[in-house]
Coordinates of C-alpha atoms in Angstrom, one line a residue:
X1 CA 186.6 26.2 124.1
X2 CA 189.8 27.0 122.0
X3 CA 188.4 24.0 119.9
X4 CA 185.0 25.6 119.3
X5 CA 187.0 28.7 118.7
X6 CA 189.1 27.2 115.7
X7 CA 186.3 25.1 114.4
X8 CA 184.3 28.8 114.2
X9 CA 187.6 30.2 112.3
X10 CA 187.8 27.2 109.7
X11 CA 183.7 27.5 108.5
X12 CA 183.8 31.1 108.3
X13 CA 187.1 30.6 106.2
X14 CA 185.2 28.0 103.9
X15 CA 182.2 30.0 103.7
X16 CA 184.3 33.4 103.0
X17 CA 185.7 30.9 100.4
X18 CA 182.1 30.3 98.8
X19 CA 180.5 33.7 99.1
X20 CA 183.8 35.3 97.2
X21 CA 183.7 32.2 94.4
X22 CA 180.0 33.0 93.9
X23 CA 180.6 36.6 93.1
X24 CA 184.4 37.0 92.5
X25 CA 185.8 36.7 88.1
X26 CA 186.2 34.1 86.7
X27 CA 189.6 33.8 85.1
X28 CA 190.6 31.1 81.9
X29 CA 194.0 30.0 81.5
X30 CA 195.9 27.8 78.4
X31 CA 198.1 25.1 79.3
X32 CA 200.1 26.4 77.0
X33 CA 201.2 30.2 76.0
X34 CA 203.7 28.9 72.7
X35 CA 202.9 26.1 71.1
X36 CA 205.1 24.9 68.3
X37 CA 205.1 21.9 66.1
X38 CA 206.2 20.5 62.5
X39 CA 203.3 20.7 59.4
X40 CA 202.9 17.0 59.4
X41 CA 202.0 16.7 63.2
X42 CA 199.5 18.4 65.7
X43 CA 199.7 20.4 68.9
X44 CA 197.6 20.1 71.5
X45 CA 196.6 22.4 74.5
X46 CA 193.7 22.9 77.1
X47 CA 191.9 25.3 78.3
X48 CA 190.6 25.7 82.6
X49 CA 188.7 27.8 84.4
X50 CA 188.5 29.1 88.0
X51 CA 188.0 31.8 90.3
X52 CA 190.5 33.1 92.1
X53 CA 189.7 33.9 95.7
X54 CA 191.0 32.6 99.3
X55 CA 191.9 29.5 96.5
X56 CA 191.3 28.6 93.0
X57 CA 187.4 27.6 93.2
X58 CA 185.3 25.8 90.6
X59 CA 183.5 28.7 88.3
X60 CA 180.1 29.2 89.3
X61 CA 178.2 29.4 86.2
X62 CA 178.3 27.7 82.7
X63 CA 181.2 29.2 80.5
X64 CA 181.0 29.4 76.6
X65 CA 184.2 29.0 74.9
X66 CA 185.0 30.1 71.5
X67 CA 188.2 31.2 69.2
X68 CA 189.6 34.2 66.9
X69 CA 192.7 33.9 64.9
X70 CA 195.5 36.5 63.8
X71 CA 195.5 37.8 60.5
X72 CA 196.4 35.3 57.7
X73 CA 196.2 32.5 60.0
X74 CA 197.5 29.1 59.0
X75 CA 195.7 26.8 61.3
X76 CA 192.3 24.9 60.8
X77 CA 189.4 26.8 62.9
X78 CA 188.6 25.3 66.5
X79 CA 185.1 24.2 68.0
X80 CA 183.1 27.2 68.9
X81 CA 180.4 25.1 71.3
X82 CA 182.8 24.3 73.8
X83 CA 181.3 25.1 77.5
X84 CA 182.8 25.0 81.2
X85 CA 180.4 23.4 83.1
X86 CA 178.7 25.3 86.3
X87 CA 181.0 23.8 89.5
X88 CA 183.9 22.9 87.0
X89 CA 187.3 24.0 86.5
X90 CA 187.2 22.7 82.8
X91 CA 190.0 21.2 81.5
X92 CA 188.5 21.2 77.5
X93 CA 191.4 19.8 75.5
X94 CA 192.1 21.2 71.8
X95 CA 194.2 19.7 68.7
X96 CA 195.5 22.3 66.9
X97 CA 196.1 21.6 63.2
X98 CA 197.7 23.7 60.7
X99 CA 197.3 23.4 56.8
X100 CA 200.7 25.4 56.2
X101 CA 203.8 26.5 57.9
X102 CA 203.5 29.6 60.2
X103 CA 202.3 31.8 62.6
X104 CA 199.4 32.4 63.7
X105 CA 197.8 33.4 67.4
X106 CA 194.8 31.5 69.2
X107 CA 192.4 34.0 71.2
X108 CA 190.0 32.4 73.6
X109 CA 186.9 34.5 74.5
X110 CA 184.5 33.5 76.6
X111 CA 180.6 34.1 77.6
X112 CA 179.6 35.7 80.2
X113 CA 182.0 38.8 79.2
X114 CA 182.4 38.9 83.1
X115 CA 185.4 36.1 82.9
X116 CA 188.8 37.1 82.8
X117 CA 190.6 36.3 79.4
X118 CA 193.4 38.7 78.8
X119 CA 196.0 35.5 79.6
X120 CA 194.1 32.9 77.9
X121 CA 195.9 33.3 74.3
X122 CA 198.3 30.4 72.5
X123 CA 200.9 31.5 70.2
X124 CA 201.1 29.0 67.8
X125 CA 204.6 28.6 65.2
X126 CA 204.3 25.9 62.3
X127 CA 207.3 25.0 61.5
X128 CA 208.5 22.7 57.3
X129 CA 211.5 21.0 59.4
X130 CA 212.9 20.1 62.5
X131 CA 216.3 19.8 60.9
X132 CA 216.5 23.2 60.0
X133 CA 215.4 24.3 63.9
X134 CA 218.6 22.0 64.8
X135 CA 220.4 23.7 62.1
X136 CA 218.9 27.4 63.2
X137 CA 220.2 26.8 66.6
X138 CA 223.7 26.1 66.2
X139 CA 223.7 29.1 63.8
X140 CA 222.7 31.2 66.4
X141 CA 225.5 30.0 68.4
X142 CA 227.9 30.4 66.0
X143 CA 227.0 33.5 65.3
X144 CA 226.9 34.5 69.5
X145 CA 230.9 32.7 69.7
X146 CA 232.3 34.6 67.0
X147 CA 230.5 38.3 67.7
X148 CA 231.8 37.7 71.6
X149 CA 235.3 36.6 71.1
X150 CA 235.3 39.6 68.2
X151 CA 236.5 42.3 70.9
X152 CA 239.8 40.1 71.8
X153 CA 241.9 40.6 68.5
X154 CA 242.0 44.5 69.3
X155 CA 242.9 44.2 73.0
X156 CA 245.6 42.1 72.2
X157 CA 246.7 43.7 69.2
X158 CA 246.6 46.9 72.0
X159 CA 249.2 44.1 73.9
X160 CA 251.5 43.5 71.5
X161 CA 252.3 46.7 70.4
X162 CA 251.8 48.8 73.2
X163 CA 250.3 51.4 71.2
X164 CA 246.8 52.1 70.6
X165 CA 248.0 54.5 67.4
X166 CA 245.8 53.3 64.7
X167 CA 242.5 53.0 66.7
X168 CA 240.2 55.6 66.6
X169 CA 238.9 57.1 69.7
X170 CA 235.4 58.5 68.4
X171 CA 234.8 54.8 67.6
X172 CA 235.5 53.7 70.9
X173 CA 233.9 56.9 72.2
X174 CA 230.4 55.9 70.6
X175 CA 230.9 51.8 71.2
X176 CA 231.2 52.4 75.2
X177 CA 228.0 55.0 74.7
X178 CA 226.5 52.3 72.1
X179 CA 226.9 49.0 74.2
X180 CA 225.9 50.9 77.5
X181 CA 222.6 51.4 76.2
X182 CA 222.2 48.5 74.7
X183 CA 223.2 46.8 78.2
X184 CA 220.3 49.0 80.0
X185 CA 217.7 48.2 77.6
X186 CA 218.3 43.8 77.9
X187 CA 218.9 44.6 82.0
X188 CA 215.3 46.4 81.9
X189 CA 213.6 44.2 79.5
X190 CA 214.7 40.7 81.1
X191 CA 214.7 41.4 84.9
X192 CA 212.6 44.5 85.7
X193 CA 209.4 42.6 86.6
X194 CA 207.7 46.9 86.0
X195 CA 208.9 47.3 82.4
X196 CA 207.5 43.6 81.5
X197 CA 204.3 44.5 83.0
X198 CA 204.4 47.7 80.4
X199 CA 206.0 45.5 77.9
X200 CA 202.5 43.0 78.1
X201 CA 200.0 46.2 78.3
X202 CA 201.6 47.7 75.0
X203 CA 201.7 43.6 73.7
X204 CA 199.4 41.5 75.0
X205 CA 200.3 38.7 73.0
X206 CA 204.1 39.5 72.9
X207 CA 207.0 37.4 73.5
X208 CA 210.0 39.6 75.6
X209 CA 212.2 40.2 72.9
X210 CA 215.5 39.9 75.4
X211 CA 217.1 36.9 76.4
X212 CA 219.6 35.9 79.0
X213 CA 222.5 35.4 76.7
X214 CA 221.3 38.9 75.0
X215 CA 222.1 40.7 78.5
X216 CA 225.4 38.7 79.4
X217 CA 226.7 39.9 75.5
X218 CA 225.8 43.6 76.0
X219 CA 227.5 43.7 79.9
X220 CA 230.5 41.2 78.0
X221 CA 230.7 43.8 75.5
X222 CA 230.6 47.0 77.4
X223 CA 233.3 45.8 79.7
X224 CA 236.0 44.6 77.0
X225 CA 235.0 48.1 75.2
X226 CA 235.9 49.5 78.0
X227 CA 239.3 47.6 78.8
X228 CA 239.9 48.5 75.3
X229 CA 239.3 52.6 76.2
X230 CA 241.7 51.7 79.5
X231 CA 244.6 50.8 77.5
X232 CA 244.4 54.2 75.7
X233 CA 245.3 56.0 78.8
X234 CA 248.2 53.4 79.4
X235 CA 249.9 52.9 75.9
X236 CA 251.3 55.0 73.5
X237 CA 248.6 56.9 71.5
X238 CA 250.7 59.7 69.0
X239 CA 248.5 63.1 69.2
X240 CA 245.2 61.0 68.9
X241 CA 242.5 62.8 71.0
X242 CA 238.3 62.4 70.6
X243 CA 237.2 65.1 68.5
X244 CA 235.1 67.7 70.0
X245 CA 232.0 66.5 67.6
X246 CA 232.3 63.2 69.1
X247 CA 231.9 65.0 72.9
X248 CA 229.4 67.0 71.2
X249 CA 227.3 64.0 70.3
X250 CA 227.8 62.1 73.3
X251 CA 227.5 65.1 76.0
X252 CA 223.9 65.8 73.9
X253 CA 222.6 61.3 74.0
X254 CA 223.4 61.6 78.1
X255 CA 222.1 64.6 78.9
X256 CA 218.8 63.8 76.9
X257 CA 218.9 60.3 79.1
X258 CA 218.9 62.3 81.9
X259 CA 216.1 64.5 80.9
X260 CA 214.3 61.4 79.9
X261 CA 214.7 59.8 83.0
X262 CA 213.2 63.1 85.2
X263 CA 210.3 63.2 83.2
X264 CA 209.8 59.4 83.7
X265 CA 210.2 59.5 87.7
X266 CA 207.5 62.3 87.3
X267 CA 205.4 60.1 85.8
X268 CA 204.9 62.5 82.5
X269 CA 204.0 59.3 80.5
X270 CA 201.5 57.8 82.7
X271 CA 201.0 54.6 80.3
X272 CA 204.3 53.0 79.7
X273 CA 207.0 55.0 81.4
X274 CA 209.4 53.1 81.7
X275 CA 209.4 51.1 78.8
X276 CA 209.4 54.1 76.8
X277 CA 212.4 55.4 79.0
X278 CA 213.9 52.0 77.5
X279 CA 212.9 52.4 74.0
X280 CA 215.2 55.5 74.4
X281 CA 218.6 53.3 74.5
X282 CA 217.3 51.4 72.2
X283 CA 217.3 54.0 69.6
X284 CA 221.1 55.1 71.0
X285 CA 221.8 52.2 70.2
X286 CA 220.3 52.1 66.4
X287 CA 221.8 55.3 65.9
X288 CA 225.4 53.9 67.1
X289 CA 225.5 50.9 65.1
X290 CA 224.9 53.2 61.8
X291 CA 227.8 55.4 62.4
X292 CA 230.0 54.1 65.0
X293 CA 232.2 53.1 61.5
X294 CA 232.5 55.8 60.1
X295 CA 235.3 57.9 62.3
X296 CA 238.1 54.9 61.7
X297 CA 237.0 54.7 57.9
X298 CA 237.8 58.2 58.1
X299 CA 240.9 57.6 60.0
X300 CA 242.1 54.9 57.7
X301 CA 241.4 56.9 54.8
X302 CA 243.7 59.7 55.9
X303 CA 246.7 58.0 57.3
X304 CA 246.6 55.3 53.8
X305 CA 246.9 52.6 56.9
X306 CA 245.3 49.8 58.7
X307 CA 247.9 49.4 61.1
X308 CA 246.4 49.0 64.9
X309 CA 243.2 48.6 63.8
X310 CA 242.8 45.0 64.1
X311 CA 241.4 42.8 60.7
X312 CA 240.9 40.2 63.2
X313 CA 238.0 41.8 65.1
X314 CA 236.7 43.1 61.2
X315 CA 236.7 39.4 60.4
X316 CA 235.1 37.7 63.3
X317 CA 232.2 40.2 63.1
X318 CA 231.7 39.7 59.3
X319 CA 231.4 35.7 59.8
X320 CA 228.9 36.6 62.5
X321 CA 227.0 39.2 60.5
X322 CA 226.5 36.6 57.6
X323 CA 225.4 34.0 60.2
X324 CA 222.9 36.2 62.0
X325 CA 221.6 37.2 58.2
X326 CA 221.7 33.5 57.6
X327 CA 219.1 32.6 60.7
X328 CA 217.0 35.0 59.8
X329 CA 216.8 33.6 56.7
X330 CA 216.5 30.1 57.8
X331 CA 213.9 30.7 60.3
X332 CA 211.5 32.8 57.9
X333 CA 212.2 30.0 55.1
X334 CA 211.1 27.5 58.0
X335 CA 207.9 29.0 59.2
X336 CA 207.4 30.4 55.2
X337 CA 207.1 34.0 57.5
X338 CA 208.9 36.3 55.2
X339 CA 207.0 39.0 57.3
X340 CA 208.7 38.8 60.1
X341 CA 211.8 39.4 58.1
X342 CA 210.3 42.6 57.1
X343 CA 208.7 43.1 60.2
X344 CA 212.4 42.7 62.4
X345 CA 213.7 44.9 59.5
X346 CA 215.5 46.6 62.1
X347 CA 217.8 44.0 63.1
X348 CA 218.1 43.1 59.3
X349 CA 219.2 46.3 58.4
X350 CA 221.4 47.0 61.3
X351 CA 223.3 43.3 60.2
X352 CA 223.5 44.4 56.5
X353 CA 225.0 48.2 58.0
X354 CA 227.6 46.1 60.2
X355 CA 228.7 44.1 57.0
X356 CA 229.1 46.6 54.8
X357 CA 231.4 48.6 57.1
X358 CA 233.3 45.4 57.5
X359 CA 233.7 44.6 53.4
X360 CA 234.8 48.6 53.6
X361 CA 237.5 47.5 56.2
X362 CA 238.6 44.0 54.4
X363 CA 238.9 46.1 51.1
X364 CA 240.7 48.9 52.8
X365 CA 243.1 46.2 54.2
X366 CA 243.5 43.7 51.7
X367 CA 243.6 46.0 48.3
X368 CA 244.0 49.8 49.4
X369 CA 246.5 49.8 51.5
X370 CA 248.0 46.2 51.8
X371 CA 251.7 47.5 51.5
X372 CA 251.4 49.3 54.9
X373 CA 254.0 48.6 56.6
X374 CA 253.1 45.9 59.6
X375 CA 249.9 45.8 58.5
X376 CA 248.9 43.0 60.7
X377 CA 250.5 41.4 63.9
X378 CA 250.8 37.3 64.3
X379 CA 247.2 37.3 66.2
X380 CA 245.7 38.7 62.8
X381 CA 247.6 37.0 60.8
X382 CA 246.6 33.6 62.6
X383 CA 243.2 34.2 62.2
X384 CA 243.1 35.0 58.5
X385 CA 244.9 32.2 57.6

């Protein structure tokens, strides 16, 4: 009897398995969501179908298959006959072949408009040289070393003299604020499985623009920023206080935070909450970058001094502004993409900011007011020469 009973169980399993597959969507997926290879080769990728019930089931009707292309594509069209045969899962492969260097993205449609095909998309990047991927890569590291190890040369500068005269508090003030958001934005972006789900509904075809190493340099550089704000309290600082502007202007970015984040958890913004809610610190963070400078240009300015304000940490970031530039450079010359340059003007603009303040700082050091006395300690002066 108990063997009757699970023979019963298993066929009306099976056959809740068949009526759902006969009447359940279809779905396509790509083998492949990024497909990159160099102008002299090809990439290939295939394209399945199935519907998704109690298990993945054989579609159960012919499925037409055919392709659009982003703007300005550079790849050669792909067969528009391709069909998914009734009782088939599909597997069509396709050779992708591009005529230039580039980027362009693959969207498969499909016929009946009943099957599922907001996943089935290929980004595809065309690159002139693997050389200069190689090349692009280490950059990038380069570039990560020497903006991390950047925030040592003013903690131990901080060390050595005991004395944190010379360092400007609003700077520090807007960093910690500055790096904070920054850390909350990569945090949301890269682990909140929520805000990717809004991330994908604003961009369909998107990459996350936040990687691992993006979140461990923002949490790196909020807590050495804030080691850094530690030592004030503990070494000597002369009559240096944050000026009440400074409170002003941070008091006004957290109290809007919180604001933003009431009318989130109300769901005021019903589409993409809390991506929005992110977009927030991301424009803190913008707005930082611009003028977190400007106070300890200020503060150089008046005293005719660079001492305690370390050349070090001014040199570190300029080598890793000019290598970030440099990638960016490298990677649109690559994929001949000079849009994206313009399109991630952002960052581009924020690196050409950074520099600038830094030549301001090298020239305020080196030229202005070079006869300071002890205007560098040995950790500086190692590193320059």
């Amino acid at each position: 009897m108990k063997k009757m009973n699970s023979a019963i169980i298993i066929l009306v399993t099976f056959a809740a398995c068949f009526i759902s597959s006969s009447s359940a969507r279809a779905t396509l997926q790509v083998s492949e969501k990024d497909l990159n290879f160099e102008i002299n080769e090809n990439g290939t990728f295939t394209v399945s179908a199935s519907v998704m019930s109690l298990i993945f089931a054989p579609v159960p009707e012919d499925i037409s298959i055919w392709f659009s292309y982003s703007e300005d594509s550079n790849v050669y069209p792909l067969p528009n006959t391709s069909i998914i045969e009734n009782g088939t899962t599909g597997h069509l492969e396709f050779t992708v072949r591009a005529f230039k260097a580039g980027h362009t993205t693959i969207m498969v449609h499909a016929s009946p408009p009943i099957v599922n095909t907001k996943d089935a998309f290929v980004r595809v990047g065309v690159y002139k040289s693997y050389g200069w991927i190689v090349v692009s890569t280490i950059v990038g590291w380069i570039y990560f070393i020497c903006w991390s190890v950047s925030f040592y040369p003013q903690v131990i500068t901080n060390y050595r003299r005991k004395s944190v005269v010379g360092l400007n508090f609003d700077f520090l003030g807007l960093n910690l604020t500055g790096f904070i958001a920054y850390s909350v934005f990569n945090i949301g972006l890269c682990y909140i499985q929520e805000v990717q789900m809004e991330y994908h509904i604003a961009h369909p075809t998107g990459v996350i623009p936040v990687e691992h190493n993006d979140v461990g340099f923002s949490v790196h550089a909020t807590v050495i920023t804030a080691v850094t704000i530690a030592q004030c309290f503990i070494y000597e600082r002369g009559d240096q206080v944050i000026a009440k502007s400074t409170v002003a202007v941070l008091a006004l970015v957290w109290s809007t935070a919180g604001v933003f984040l009431l009318l989130t958890a109300l769901h005021v913004n019903k589409y993409t909450p809390w991506l929005t809610f992110l977009y927030f610190f991301s424009y803190v963070k913008l707005g930082v970058t611009l003028t977190k400078y400007i106070p300890q240009v200020v503060y150089n300015y008046k005293r005719k001094s660079t001492v305690g304000w370390s050349i070090g940490t001014v040199l570190l970031d300029f080598i890793g502004g000019l290598f970030s530039i440099g990638q960016m450079f490298m990677v649109s010359a690559n994929f001949d993409d000079w849009y994206s340059l313009i399109g991630n003007f952002t960052k581009f603009g924020l690196g050409i900011a950074s520099i600038s303040f830094d030549v301001i700082f090298m020239v305020q050091h080196f030229c202005l007011y070079r006869h300071s006395p002890s205007s560098t300690d040995s950790m500086d002066s190692a590193l320059i020469s």
